[in-house]
Structures are given as C-alpha cells and as structure tokens.
Amino acid sequence: MQETVTNEKEVKWWQTAVVYQIYPRSFQDSDGDGIGDLRGIINRIDYLKKLGITAIWLSPVYKSPNDDNGYDISDYEDIMDEFGTMADMEELLDKANEAGIKIVMDLVVNHTSDEHKWFIEAKKSRDNEYRDYYIWRDPVNGGVPNGLGSIFSGPAWEWDEASGQYFLHLFSRRQPDLNWENPKVRQEVYDMMNFWLDKGVGGFRMDVIDLVGKIPDQEITGNGPKLHEYLQEMNRKTFGSHDVLTVGETWGATPEIAKLYSDPARNELSMVFQFEHVMLDQQEGKDKWDLKPLNIAELKSVLAKWQTSLGNQGWNSLFWNNHDLPRIVSRWGNDKEFHDQSAKMFAVLLHMMKGTPYIYQGEEIGMTNCPVSSIDEVEDIEAVNMYHDRLAKGYAVEDIMTSINAKGRDNARTPMQWDDSNNGGFTTGKPWLHVNANYTSINVKQNLDNPDSIFYTYQRLIKLRQENPIVVWGDFELIEHTAEEVFAYYRIYEGEKWLVAANMTAKENVFAADDRVMEIIMSNYNRTEIDVANLTMKPYEAFAVKVQG
Ligand code: NOJ
C-alpha cells in the first residue's frame, strides 16, 4: 500500500485497515465454561490473519458483573474472571501485534457498573469524596427529578433510599452515569486510557461517547454543549501523541456533526460510527422496535450522502453489523434461498465504498439471526426490559416477539460457529446463549473448505482494498438512473474508474450504464463476462468492474 496520497497528506494506518469486531463472550471458549475467553481469541489469531484483517475491535473484557455483558465495568484495569487474566490480555496483545493486528479496546466511560468502587463509595453518603463522580438529584414533588428515560426502558432515575436522592442511569439501573462535568472523573478516565496505551493497544472504540456532554437538568443527553471540548481534552491528555484508531459510537450524528468529531484539524477522533442507514427500518420518531420495511431508495441516498459529504474533514466507518444490531443477511437480505448471494452482495456493496470497513464476527461466514419463540430464551437486558415494559403498556406478546426476532441484540450474539461438532465448536460445555441450529451447515470449516464461500469473498475484498488505492481513496459517485432496487456507484481515482452494482432484492432487475468494461474485479455469480450496457441482474447479484475512465 502506498505511503502517501497525491496531496502528500500523511496516510494513517486506520485509513487502509479492515477491522474485525470480536464479542469475546461468544467468540471461542477455551476452558469449557460455556463463555468465550481471551485464550480462545489467541487460539484463533491464525484464522483472523488468514481473513486478512489488520485490527480487532474487542468488545469489553474488563471486570464486570455482566448486567449488560461487560458494558457495565467494575474495574477498568482488570480482566473479567470468565475471560482470563491480565497476563492473557498481554499475551493477546503480543500475539496479535506479531500477526500485524492491532487491538482496539472498547472504552465505556459514559457509565460504570454499580459495583465499581467509585459508585460503592459514592453511595455511602452525600459527602463522600466520590459522590460527585455520579449524577445525583433530589426528588421533585416526591418523584423523579424529570422525565428523562432510560434507553433500556423505564425512567433514567433510580431512587437511592439510604441517601434520599436519585441517581441517573441512561442504560440499566446497574449502569450509573459518570459525571463528566467533574474534572476528577475526566482525569481518572484519561489515566486509565494511558494505562492501556502503555500496554500497546491500537486505539479505542468509544461507547455512546455522544452522551458524555449531557445536561440532565435540561434533559439534554446527546451532543451536549461541552462534548467536543471534552474530546479535545481527552485527545490532548491521552492518545493524541499515539498513532491509534479512535472511533466514537454516535447514534445522533449527521454528517455535519460527524465532521466535528473527525475533522483532523480539530484533534478529536479518527472517525465515528453513524447509524442513519441501519435505522431506516424503524418508524420515524419511534424506537428501534417499531418496525417498517426498508426503502432501498432511502438507503441509497443515505449512504451516498455519507460517502460524499465528509470530504477531507472526516473519514467514514463502514458497517452493517455489530453486537447491537441484527444480522444484515437476515434483516435486509435473504437468509434462506439466497443466503449465499445476499451475504456476498452486502459484502461487496460495503467493502467497495470509501472508509474503514468493520466486520462483525460471523458475518464473514454468513451467520444469520436466530429466532426465539419465548422471552425465556432471551438473555439481553435491553430486550427483556422492553418486553416487560410493552407488556405492561398493553402490547400483544406476539407483536413484541416479532420486534425481538427482527431487531433483538441476541440475534448477533449467538456463539461463533466454527464447525459442525457439538455447539458449533464454540465450547465443550453448555454455551451461555443458545447456538444457532444452522451451525451444521453454516460454519467456519465449511467456509474454509469451499473456495467459493462467503469467507473467501471477504478475504478477497480485504485484499482488493490493500492492493488498490482506488478502493481506499477513490471518489464516490452514485449512479442515479438505475432500477430503484439496484444500488450502483463509481469509484474514481487518478484516471481509473470502477463500477460497483448490487441488486438488493430477490427479483431480477435490468441494469444499463454507458460504460465499457475492461476487467471484472468481483462477481458473486462468478460471471466471466459482464456487459453493463444491458444486463439482467440476478437475485442479490453484485459485481465490481473496472471500466474505461
Ligand atoms: C452501546 C453498546 O454497544 C451496547 O452494547 C451497550 O449496551 C450500551 N452502549 C451501553 O453501554
């Protein structure tokens, strides 16, 4: 890969990287307790190397009582017992670095666990030195201070009988929010980040970072007035002097807001995760559980907008999946008769765009959503709380379960399917969450044995990015005049032009562009000839071709 771009700007490693997200609890168990662990990850580094990724985003591995599977941290400088020890973590860092893979840690600092020593202290009395690390308010008219709601259902205020005040929790009541207005809190966070930077981590994925500037009394949660001031301070005091990847989880970002985070001149973050595209299947003004069908025209315009609007004041992250989202192949693709084609189609469409792609574990082998028939099979606190909340509000159980099966987070959290042995080779014990029954046909082994598998599509896409500057740097141009269900675009770079097209449905669609194909780069139907002037695209067909510039 070239070291400089034409304008001689310094190239950052994360601009040419492909990141793989590991949800450790479900990746690989090595000791038979049914829970994935660090040793399991170490044992699979060769697999990740074979895929070709160069960075891992590691979901939280810190000490935690697991009210929200590690996103409730009780000690930021220690490892969760089920996952292993700090020595294992150091070994993972060493082995990954040796394999050319950086480890990006999950930084969860909007809140801690209620078992964190700061919160245990803070609860002791109103004048405890840690009291002000959290957000406490007196009752108003004998009830909650205001109408702020928790993202995990119910009010965001929890009553603390002993001290006679409420504390704020935007997530579960066991995840009290930190008070970022307190400079001591910020310094604690920076010290902890430096602890991890000293261990050689490759960066941070910042959990719900857009919430840390909240002003609870005005019911402002996202994008508070001091948010960017805090991030600039964080950059200065921690990673600013390191060559690392930082990516903020920002549900409320528009392109204008994204530039505030990722304009290099502002010294904040490398990039953000924006979620506009994955929220297109929810009803306007409602929450994620209120479903509506995807409108492909909207998807095209949202993604094209993000591709073209950041310019050199930002950098995109590219993703369909993560541990909070349903599997795209099931949600917007077709995980039955067109499983293989639709999984590959989503891969080609995304990986040929401009930005840093993220692959969520199992995506590269076509893992699917895993429907459940009753709430008893659900582990995730978000879905369980929503179930009870909606039940109390009079929703029908059937409708609630429809939402959970479409959007519930457990869908993407079922254990990694390594082979067709018991439990998909994830564990020799009882898995903490059911393994998807389709592990006998969808698994790593079967993918590796088949040269035409989804895995090899991902491997090839990663290689294309590593070997072709156009994939990293090329301008993006949406092709407007196509069938509504065909998503097509050009990438253009230094006289070279690639055309990428994807039919996003199970119906055939005609494609017609005024270009002459010079070379087929990729075709999920293994076509050896493509005439883009007149082509009937097959169900979920996708291709990338080099055309005359
Ligand atoms: C976003 C994380 O990705 C999600 O899994 C978690 O529940 C919330 N933030 C709270 O930390």
Coordinates of C-alpha atoms and ligand atoms in Angstrom, one line a residue:
M1 CA 0.0 0.0 0.0
Q2 CA 1.2 3.4 -0.9
E3 CA 2.5 5.6 1.9
T4 CA 1.3 9.0 0.7
V5 CA -1.7 10.2 -1.2
T6 CA -1.3 12.6 -4.1
N7 CA -1.8 15.7 -1.9
E8 CA 1.1 14.3 0.2
K9 CA -1.1 14.2 3.3
E10 CA 0.2 11.7 5.8
V11 CA -1.6 8.4 5.5
K12 CA -3.0 6.9 8.7
W13 CA -2.9 3.1 9.1
W14 CA -6.5 3.0 10.0
Q15 CA -7.5 4.5 6.7
T16 CA -6.2 1.4 4.9
A17 CA -7.3 -1.1 7.6
V18 CA -10.2 -3.5 7.8
V19 CA -11.4 -4.0 11.4
Y20 CA -12.9 -7.2 12.8
Q21 CA -15.1 -6.9 15.9
I22 CA -14.9 -9.6 18.5
Y23 CA -17.7 -10.1 21.0
P24 CA -15.5 -12.2 23.4
R25 CA -18.3 -13.9 25.3
S26 CA -19.4 -15.6 22.0
F27 CA -16.2 -16.0 20.0
Q28 CA -14.4 -19.0 21.3
D29 CA -14.4 -20.8 24.7
S30 CA -11.2 -22.5 25.6
D31 CA -11.9 -23.9 29.1
G32 CA -15.4 -25.4 28.7
D33 CA -17.3 -23.0 31.0
G34 CA -19.6 -22.0 28.0
I35 CA -18.2 -18.5 27.9
G36 CA -15.8 -17.3 25.3
D37 CA -12.4 -16.1 26.6
L38 CA -9.1 -14.4 25.8
R39 CA -7.3 -17.8 25.3
G40 CA -10.0 -18.6 22.7
I41 CA -9.1 -15.4 20.8
I42 CA -5.4 -16.1 21.0
N43 CA -6.1 -19.6 19.5
R44 CA -7.9 -18.0 16.6
I45 CA -5.4 -15.4 15.5
D46 CA -4.3 -17.5 12.6
Y47 CA -7.8 -17.6 11.3
L48 CA -8.1 -13.8 11.5
K49 CA -4.8 -13.5 9.8
K50 CA -6.0 -15.7 7.0
L51 CA -9.0 -13.5 6.6
G52 CA -6.6 -10.6 6.3
I53 CA -7.9 -8.1 8.8
T54 CA -5.4 -5.8 10.4
A55 CA -7.2 -4.6 13.6
I56 CA -9.6 -6.1 16.1
W57 CA -12.2 -4.1 17.9
L58 CA -12.5 -6.0 21.2
S59 CA -15.8 -5.6 23.0
P60 CA -15.3 -5.1 26.7
V61 CA -13.1 -7.6 28.5
Y62 CA -12.8 -5.7 31.8
K63 CA -14.0 -6.8 35.2
S64 CA -17.8 -6.7 35.2
P65 CA -20.8 -8.2 36.9
N66 CA -22.3 -8.6 33.4
D67 CA -25.6 -6.9 33.8
D68 CA -25.1 -5.7 30.2
N69 CA -22.4 -8.3 29.1
G70 CA -19.4 -6.2 30.0
Y71 CA -20.7 -2.8 29.1
D72 CA -21.0 -2.4 32.9
I73 CA -17.5 -2.2 34.1
S74 CA -16.5 -2.6 37.8
D75 CA -12.7 -2.3 37.2
Y76 CA -11.2 -0.7 34.1
E77 CA -7.7 -2.0 34.8
D78 CA -8.5 -5.7 35.4
I79 CA -9.9 -8.5 33.3
M80 CA -13.3 -10.3 33.7
D81 CA -12.7 -13.6 35.5
E82 CA -14.6 -15.6 32.9
F83 CA -12.3 -14.2 30.2
G84 CA -8.9 -14.8 31.8
T85 CA -6.2 -12.7 33.4
M86 CA -4.2 -9.6 32.6
A87 CA -1.3 -11.9 31.6
D88 CA -3.7 -13.4 29.0
M89 CA -4.5 -10.0 27.8
E90 CA -0.9 -9.1 27.4
E91 CA -0.2 -12.3 25.5
L92 CA -3.1 -11.5 23.2
L93 CA -1.7 -8.0 22.5
D94 CA 1.7 -9.5 21.8
K95 CA 0.5 -12.3 19.6
A96 CA -1.9 -10.0 17.7
N97 CA 0.8 -7.4 17.2
E98 CA 3.2 -10.1 15.9
A99 CA 0.5 -11.1 13.4
G100 CA 0.2 -7.4 12.3
I101 CA -3.1 -7.0 14.1
K102 CA -3.8 -4.0 16.4
I103 CA -6.2 -4.3 19.3
V104 CA -8.7 -1.5 19.6
M105 CA -10.2 -1.5 23.1
D106 CA -13.8 -0.7 23.9
L107 CA -13.9 2.4 26.1
V108 CA -17.1 2.5 28.1
V109 CA -16.9 5.7 30.1
N110 CA -20.4 7.2 29.9
H111 CA -21.2 5.0 32.9
T112 CA -19.7 2.3 35.2
S113 CA -21.1 -0.7 36.9
D114 CA -22.8 -0.1 40.2
E115 CA -20.2 -2.5 41.5
H116 CA -17.4 -0.1 40.6
K117 CA -15.5 1.1 43.7
W118 CA -16.3 4.7 42.8
F119 CA -20.1 4.0 42.9
I120 CA -19.8 1.9 46.0
E121 CA -18.1 4.8 47.7
A122 CA -20.4 7.4 46.2
K123 CA -23.5 5.7 47.6
K124 CA -22.1 5.7 51.1
S125 CA -23.0 9.3 51.9
R126 CA -23.8 12.7 50.3
D127 CA -20.4 14.0 51.4
N128 CA -18.3 11.0 50.2
E129 CA -15.4 12.1 48.1
Y130 CA -16.7 10.0 45.2
R131 CA -20.3 11.3 45.4
D132 CA -19.8 13.8 42.7
Y133 CA -18.4 11.2 40.3
Y134 CA -22.0 10.4 39.5
I135 CA -25.2 12.4 38.9
W136 CA -27.5 12.8 42.0
R137 CA -30.6 14.8 42.3
D138 CA -33.3 15.5 44.9
P139 CA -36.8 14.3 44.3
V140 CA -39.2 16.7 42.7
N141 CA -42.8 16.7 44.1
G142 CA -41.9 13.4 45.7
G143 CA -40.9 11.7 42.5
V144 CA -38.3 11.6 39.8
P145 CA -36.4 14.8 39.1
N146 CA -37.6 15.0 35.5
G147 CA -38.8 12.9 32.5
L148 CA -35.5 11.5 31.3
G149 CA -36.0 7.9 30.2
S150 CA -33.6 5.0 30.1
I151 CA -32.5 3.6 26.8
F152 CA -33.3 0.2 28.4
S153 CA -36.9 1.2 29.2
G154 CA -38.4 3.0 32.2
P155 CA -37.1 6.2 33.9
A156 CA -33.5 7.1 33.8
W157 CA -33.6 7.9 37.6
E158 CA -33.1 5.4 40.3
W159 CA -34.0 6.1 43.9
D160 CA -31.3 5.5 46.5
E161 CA -33.1 5.1 49.8
A162 CA -30.1 5.4 52.0
S163 CA -29.0 8.9 50.9
G164 CA -32.5 10.1 49.8
Q165 CA -31.6 11.1 46.3
Y166 CA -32.0 9.7 42.8
F167 CA -29.0 8.9 40.5
L168 CA -29.0 9.0 36.8
H169 CA -28.6 5.9 34.5
L170 CA -29.3 6.3 30.8
F171 CA -28.9 2.5 30.5
S172 CA -29.7 -0.1 33.2
R173 CA -30.1 0.9 36.8
R174 CA -26.9 -1.1 37.3
Q175 CA -25.0 1.3 34.9
P176 CA -24.9 4.7 36.8
D177 CA -23.8 7.6 34.6
L178 CA -20.5 9.2 35.3
N179 CA -20.5 13.0 35.9
W180 CA -18.2 14.3 33.2
E181 CA -18.6 17.8 34.5
N182 CA -16.3 16.8 37.3
P183 CA -12.7 17.3 36.2
K184 CA -11.6 14.5 38.6
V185 CA -13.8 12.0 36.7
R186 CA -12.3 13.1 33.4
Q187 CA -8.7 12.7 34.8
E188 CA -9.5 9.2 36.1
V189 CA -10.7 8.3 32.6
Y190 CA -7.6 9.7 31.0
D191 CA -5.3 7.9 33.4
M192 CA -7.0 4.7 32.7
M193 CA -6.7 5.2 28.9
N194 CA -3.0 5.9 29.3
F195 CA -2.7 2.7 31.3
W196 CA -4.0 0.8 28.2
L197 CA -2.0 2.9 25.7
D198 CA 1.2 2.0 27.7
K199 CA 0.2 -1.7 27.1
G200 CA 0.3 -1.1 23.4
V201 CA -3.3 -1.1 22.4
G202 CA -4.2 0.2 18.9
G203 CA -6.9 2.5 19.9
F204 CA -10.4 2.9 21.4
R205 CA -13.9 2.4 20.3
M206 CA -15.8 4.8 22.4
D207 CA -19.2 3.6 23.7
V208 CA -22.0 6.1 23.4
I209 CA -19.5 8.9 23.5
D210 CA -22.0 11.4 22.3
L211 CA -23.8 11.2 25.7
V212 CA -20.9 12.4 27.9
G213 CA -21.7 16.1 27.5
K214 CA -25.2 15.6 28.8
I215 CA -27.0 18.3 30.8
P216 CA -29.6 16.2 32.7
D217 CA -31.5 19.1 34.2
Q218 CA -32.3 20.4 30.7
E219 CA -33.0 16.8 29.6
I220 CA -30.1 17.1 27.1
T221 CA -28.4 13.8 26.6
G222 CA -26.8 13.5 23.2
N223 CA -24.5 16.2 21.7
G224 CA -24.3 18.4 24.8
P225 CA -22.5 21.7 24.6
K226 CA -19.2 20.6 26.2
L227 CA -18.9 17.3 24.3
H228 CA -16.2 18.4 21.9
E229 CA -14.3 20.3 24.5
Y230 CA -14.1 17.1 26.5
L231 CA -12.9 15.1 23.5
Q232 CA -10.3 17.6 22.6
E233 CA -9.1 17.5 26.2
M234 CA -9.1 13.7 26.1
N235 CA -7.1 13.7 22.8
R236 CA -4.5 16.1 24.3
K237 CA -4.1 14.1 27.5
T238 CA -4.1 10.6 26.1
F239 CA -4.0 9.3 22.6
G240 CA -3.1 12.5 20.7
S241 CA 0.5 11.6 20.9
H242 CA -0.1 8.0 19.7
D243 CA -0.7 6.5 16.3
V244 CA -4.0 4.9 17.1
L245 CA -7.6 4.5 15.8
T246 CA -10.3 6.2 17.7
V247 CA -14.0 5.7 16.7
G248 CA -16.9 7.2 18.5
E249 CA -20.3 5.5 18.8
T250 CA -22.6 8.4 17.9
W251 CA -26.2 7.5 17.2
G252 CA -27.2 11.1 16.8
A253 CA -24.6 12.1 14.2
T254 CA -25.4 13.8 11.0
P255 CA -22.5 14.5 8.5
E256 CA -22.1 18.0 10.0
I257 CA -21.8 16.6 13.5
A258 CA -19.5 13.8 12.3
K259 CA -17.1 16.4 11.0
L260 CA -16.9 18.0 14.4
Y261 CA -15.5 14.7 15.7
S262 CA -13.3 13.7 12.8
D263 CA -12.0 16.8 11.1
P264 CA -8.3 16.2 11.6
A265 CA -7.8 19.9 12.3
R266 CA -9.9 19.6 15.4
N267 CA -7.9 16.9 17.1
E268 CA -10.7 14.7 18.3
L269 CA -11.3 11.3 16.9
S270 CA -10.3 9.3 13.8
M271 CA -13.9 8.6 12.8
V272 CA -17.4 7.9 14.1
F273 CA -19.9 5.1 13.7
Q274 CA -23.1 6.8 12.4
F275 CA -26.3 4.8 12.4
E276 CA -28.6 6.6 9.9
H277 CA -28.6 3.7 7.5
V278 CA -29.4 1.0 10.0
M279 CA -32.2 3.0 11.5
L280 CA -34.1 3.1 8.2
D281 CA -36.3 0.2 9.2
Q282 CA -37.8 1.9 12.2
Q283 CA -40.8 4.2 12.2
E284 CA -40.0 7.9 12.3
G285 CA -39.9 9.3 15.8
K286 CA -40.4 5.9 17.3
D287 CA -37.8 3.5 18.7
K288 CA -35.9 0.6 17.1
W289 CA -38.7 -1.9 18.0
D290 CA -41.3 -0.1 15.8
L291 CA -40.6 -1.7 12.5
K292 CA -41.1 -0.6 9.0
P293 CA -39.9 -2.1 5.8
L294 CA -36.6 -0.9 4.3
N295 CA -37.0 1.5 1.5
I296 CA -34.0 0.9 -0.8
A297 CA -34.1 4.3 -2.4
E298 CA -33.7 5.8 1.1
L299 CA -30.8 3.5 1.9
K300 CA -29.0 4.6 -1.3
S301 CA -29.5 8.2 -0.6
V302 CA -28.4 8.0 3.0
L303 CA -25.2 6.0 2.2
A304 CA -24.4 8.2 -0.8
K305 CA -24.8 11.3 1.4
W306 CA -22.3 9.9 3.9
Q307 CA -19.9 8.9 1.2
T308 CA -19.8 12.4 -0.3
S309 CA -20.3 14.8 2.5
L310 CA -17.3 14.4 4.8
G311 CA -14.7 15.4 2.2
N312 CA -11.4 15.8 3.9
Q313 CA -13.0 16.9 7.2
G314 CA -13.7 13.4 8.2
W315 CA -13.5 9.7 7.5
N316 CA -16.3 7.1 7.3
S317 CA -16.6 3.9 9.1
L318 CA -18.4 1.3 7.1
F319 CA -20.6 -1.4 8.7
W320 CA -23.8 -3.4 8.5
N321 CA -23.5 -5.4 11.7
N322 CA -22.3 -5.3 15.3
H323 CA -23.3 -6.8 18.6
D324 CA -26.3 -4.4 19.0
L325 CA -27.7 -4.9 15.5
P326 CA -29.5 -7.8 13.8
R327 CA -27.5 -9.7 11.2
I328 CA -28.0 -7.9 7.9
V329 CA -28.2 -11.0 5.8
S330 CA -31.4 -11.9 7.7
R331 CA -32.7 -8.4 8.2
W332 CA -32.4 -6.9 4.7
G333 CA -31.1 -9.9 2.8
N334 CA -32.5 -13.4 2.4
D335 CA -31.1 -16.0 4.7
K336 CA -33.0 -18.8 3.0
E337 CA -32.8 -19.5 -0.7
F338 CA -30.4 -16.6 -1.4
H339 CA -28.3 -16.8 1.7
D340 CA -25.0 -17.1 -0.1
Q341 CA -25.7 -14.5 -2.8
S342 CA -27.2 -11.9 -0.4
A343 CA -24.4 -12.2 2.1
K344 CA -21.9 -11.7 -0.6
M345 CA -23.9 -8.8 -2.1
F346 CA -23.9 -6.9 1.2
A347 CA -20.1 -7.5 1.5
V348 CA -19.3 -6.2 -2.0
L349 CA -21.6 -3.2 -1.7
L350 CA -20.0 -2.1 1.6
H351 CA -16.3 -3.0 1.1
M352 CA -16.1 -1.2 -2.2
M353 CA -17.1 2.1 -0.5
K354 CA -14.8 4.7 0.9
G355 CA -14.0 4.5 4.6
T356 CA -12.8 1.9 7.1
P357 CA -14.9 -1.3 7.0
Y358 CA -15.8 -3.2 10.1
I359 CA -16.7 -6.9 10.0
Y360 CA -18.6 -8.3 12.9
Q361 CA -17.7 -11.8 14.0
G362 CA -19.5 -14.5 12.0
E363 CA -20.5 -12.0 9.3
E364 CA -17.7 -13.4 7.1
I365 CA -19.2 -16.8 7.2
G366 CA -22.8 -15.7 6.7
M367 CA -24.1 -16.2 10.2
T368 CA -27.8 -15.4 10.5
N369 CA -30.3 -14.1 13.0
C370 CA -31.5 -16.7 15.5
P371 CA -35.3 -16.6 16.1
V372 CA -36.7 -17.4 19.6
S373 CA -40.2 -18.4 20.5
S374 CA -40.4 -17.1 24.0
I375 CA -38.9 -14.4 26.2
D376 CA -37.4 -17.1 28.4
E377 CA -34.9 -17.8 25.6
V378 CA -33.7 -14.1 25.6
E379 CA -30.6 -13.0 27.6
D380 CA -30.3 -9.4 26.5
I381 CA -31.3 -6.9 29.2
E382 CA -32.5 -4.4 26.6
A383 CA -35.0 -6.8 25.0
V384 CA -36.1 -8.3 28.4
N385 CA -36.8 -4.8 29.8
M386 CA -38.6 -3.7 26.6
Y387 CA -40.7 -6.9 26.8
H388 CA -42.0 -6.2 30.3
D389 CA -42.4 -2.5 29.6
R390 CA -44.5 -3.1 26.5
L391 CA -46.5 -5.9 28.1
A392 CA -47.5 -3.5 30.9
K393 CA -48.5 -1.0 28.3
G394 CA -50.8 -3.4 26.7
Y395 CA -48.9 -4.6 23.6
A396 CA -49.6 -8.1 22.3
V397 CA -46.9 -10.7 23.2
E398 CA -46.9 -11.7 19.5
D399 CA -46.0 -8.2 18.4
I400 CA -43.3 -7.8 21.0
M401 CA -41.7 -11.1 19.9
T402 CA -41.9 -10.1 16.3
S403 CA -39.8 -7.0 17.2
I404 CA -37.4 -9.1 19.2
N405 CA -36.9 -11.6 16.4
A406 CA -36.3 -8.7 13.9
K407 CA -34.1 -6.4 15.9
G408 CA -33.1 -8.1 19.3
R409 CA -29.4 -8.0 20.1
D410 CA -29.2 -11.7 20.9
N411 CA -29.6 -12.3 17.2
A412 CA -26.0 -11.3 16.6
R413 CA -24.7 -12.6 19.9
T414 CA -25.2 -16.3 19.5
P415 CA -21.9 -18.2 19.6
M416 CA -19.5 -18.3 16.7
Q417 CA -20.0 -21.3 14.5
W418 CA -16.6 -22.9 14.0
D419 CA -17.5 -26.4 12.7
D420 CA -20.3 -28.9 12.7
S421 CA -19.3 -30.6 16.0
N422 CA -21.5 -30.0 19.2
N423 CA -22.2 -26.4 19.8
G424 CA -20.5 -25.5 16.6
G425 CA -17.1 -26.0 18.1
F426 CA -17.7 -22.9 20.3
T427 CA -17.5 -24.8 23.6
T428 CA -17.3 -28.2 25.1
G429 CA -19.6 -27.1 27.9
K430 CA -23.0 -25.5 28.0
P431 CA -23.0 -22.3 25.9
W432 CA -24.1 -19.1 27.8
L433 CA -26.5 -18.4 24.9
H434 CA -28.1 -21.0 22.5
V435 CA -26.1 -21.8 19.4
N436 CA -28.0 -21.2 16.2
A437 CA -29.2 -24.6 15.0
N438 CA -27.9 -23.9 11.5
Y439 CA -24.3 -24.4 12.7
T440 CA -24.2 -27.7 10.9
S441 CA -24.3 -26.0 7.6
I442 CA -23.0 -22.5 8.3
N443 CA -19.6 -22.7 10.0
V444 CA -16.0 -21.7 9.5
K445 CA -14.8 -25.1 8.5
Q446 CA -17.4 -25.4 5.7
N447 CA -16.5 -21.9 4.5
L448 CA -12.8 -22.6 4.5
D449 CA -13.3 -25.9 2.6
N450 CA -15.3 -24.2 -0.2
P451 CA -13.2 -21.9 -2.5
D452 CA -16.5 -20.1 -3.5
S453 CA -17.6 -19.4 0.1
I454 CA -18.7 -16.1 1.7
F455 CA -15.4 -16.2 3.7
Y456 CA -13.3 -16.1 0.5
T457 CA -15.4 -13.2 -0.7
Y458 CA -14.5 -11.2 2.4
Q459 CA -10.9 -12.3 2.1
R460 CA -10.8 -11.1 -1.5
L461 CA -12.5 -7.8 -0.7
I462 CA -9.9 -7.1 2.1
K463 CA -7.1 -7.9 -0.3
L464 CA -8.6 -5.6 -3.0
R465 CA -8.5 -2.7 -0.5
Q466 CA -4.9 -3.5 0.5
E467 CA -3.8 -3.6 -3.1
N468 CA -5.8 -0.9 -4.9
P469 CA -5.5 2.7 -3.8
I470 CA -8.8 3.4 -5.6
V471 CA -10.7 1.4 -3.0
V472 CA -9.2 3.5 -0.2
W473 CA -9.0 6.9 -1.8
G474 CA -11.3 7.0 -4.8
D475 CA -14.1 9.5 -5.1
F476 CA -17.6 8.1 -4.8
E477 CA -20.3 8.8 -7.3
L478 CA -23.8 7.4 -7.0
I479 CA -25.3 6.1 -10.3
E480 CA -28.7 7.7 -10.1
H481 CA -30.5 6.2 -13.1
T482 CA -30.9 2.6 -12.1
A483 CA -33.8 0.5 -11.1
E484 CA -34.8 1.5 -7.6
E485 CA -33.6 -1.8 -6.2
V486 CA -30.2 -1.6 -7.7
F487 CA -27.5 0.3 -5.7
A488 CA -24.7 1.3 -8.1
Y489 CA -21.8 3.6 -7.9
Y490 CA -18.5 4.6 -9.3
R491 CA -15.2 4.9 -7.6
I492 CA -12.8 7.2 -9.4
Y493 CA -9.1 7.8 -8.7
E494 CA -6.2 9.1 -10.8
G495 CA -7.8 8.2 -14.2
E496 CA -9.1 4.9 -13.0
K497 CA -12.7 4.1 -12.7
W498 CA -14.5 1.2 -11.1
L499 CA -18.2 0.5 -11.3
V500 CA -20.0 -1.4 -8.4
A501 CA -23.5 -2.6 -8.7
A502 CA -25.8 -4.6 -6.4
N503 CA -29.3 -5.8 -6.9
M504 CA -30.7 -5.7 -3.4
T505 CA -33.7 -7.9 -4.0
A506 CA -34.7 -11.5 -4.9
K507 CA -36.2 -10.1 -8.1
E508 CA -34.2 -9.8 -11.3
N509 CA -33.5 -6.2 -12.3
V510 CA -32.2 -4.7 -15.5
F511 CA -29.0 -2.6 -15.3
A512 CA -27.8 -0.3 -18.0
A513 CA -24.8 2.0 -17.9
D514 CA -22.9 3.7 -20.6
D515 CA -19.5 2.2 -19.8
R516 CA -17.1 -0.2 -21.4
V517 CA -15.9 -3.0 -19.0
M518 CA -12.2 -3.5 -19.0
E519 CA -11.9 -6.1 -16.3
I520 CA -14.2 -8.0 -13.9
I521 CA -12.9 -7.4 -10.4
M522 CA -15.5 -9.3 -8.4
S523 CA -18.8 -11.1 -9.2
N524 CA -20.9 -13.0 -6.7
Y525 CA -22.3 -15.1 -9.6
N526 CA -18.8 -15.7 -10.9
R527 CA -19.6 -14.1 -14.2
T528 CA -16.8 -14.2 -16.7
E529 CA -18.4 -11.6 -19.0
I530 CA -20.4 -8.5 -18.0
D531 CA -22.0 -6.1 -20.4
V532 CA -23.1 -3.2 -18.2
A533 CA -24.9 -1.6 -21.1
N534 CA -27.5 -4.3 -20.9
L535 CA -27.6 -6.7 -18.1
T536 CA -30.3 -8.6 -16.3
M537 CA -29.1 -8.7 -12.7
K538 CA -29.9 -11.9 -10.9
P539 CA -31.3 -12.0 -7.3
Y540 CA -28.9 -10.3 -5.0
E541 CA -26.3 -10.1 -7.7
A542 CA -23.3 -7.8 -7.1
F543 CA -20.2 -7.1 -9.1
A544 CA -17.4 -4.7 -9.3
V545 CA -15.8 -4.0 -12.7
K546 CA -13.1 -1.7 -14.0
V547 CA -14.5 0.5 -16.7
Q548 CA -12.9 2.8 -19.2
G549 CA -12.1 6.0 -17.3
Ligands
NOJ1 C1 -23.6 0.7 23.4 C2 -23.1 -0.7 23.4 O1 -22.7 -1.0 22.1 C3 -24.2 -1.6 23.9 O2 -24.0 -2.9 23.7 C4 -24.4 -1.2 25.4 O3 -25.5 -1.9 25.9 C5 -24.6 0.3 25.5 N1 -23.8 1.1 24.7 C6 -24.4 0.7 27.0 O4 -23.0 0.6 27.2

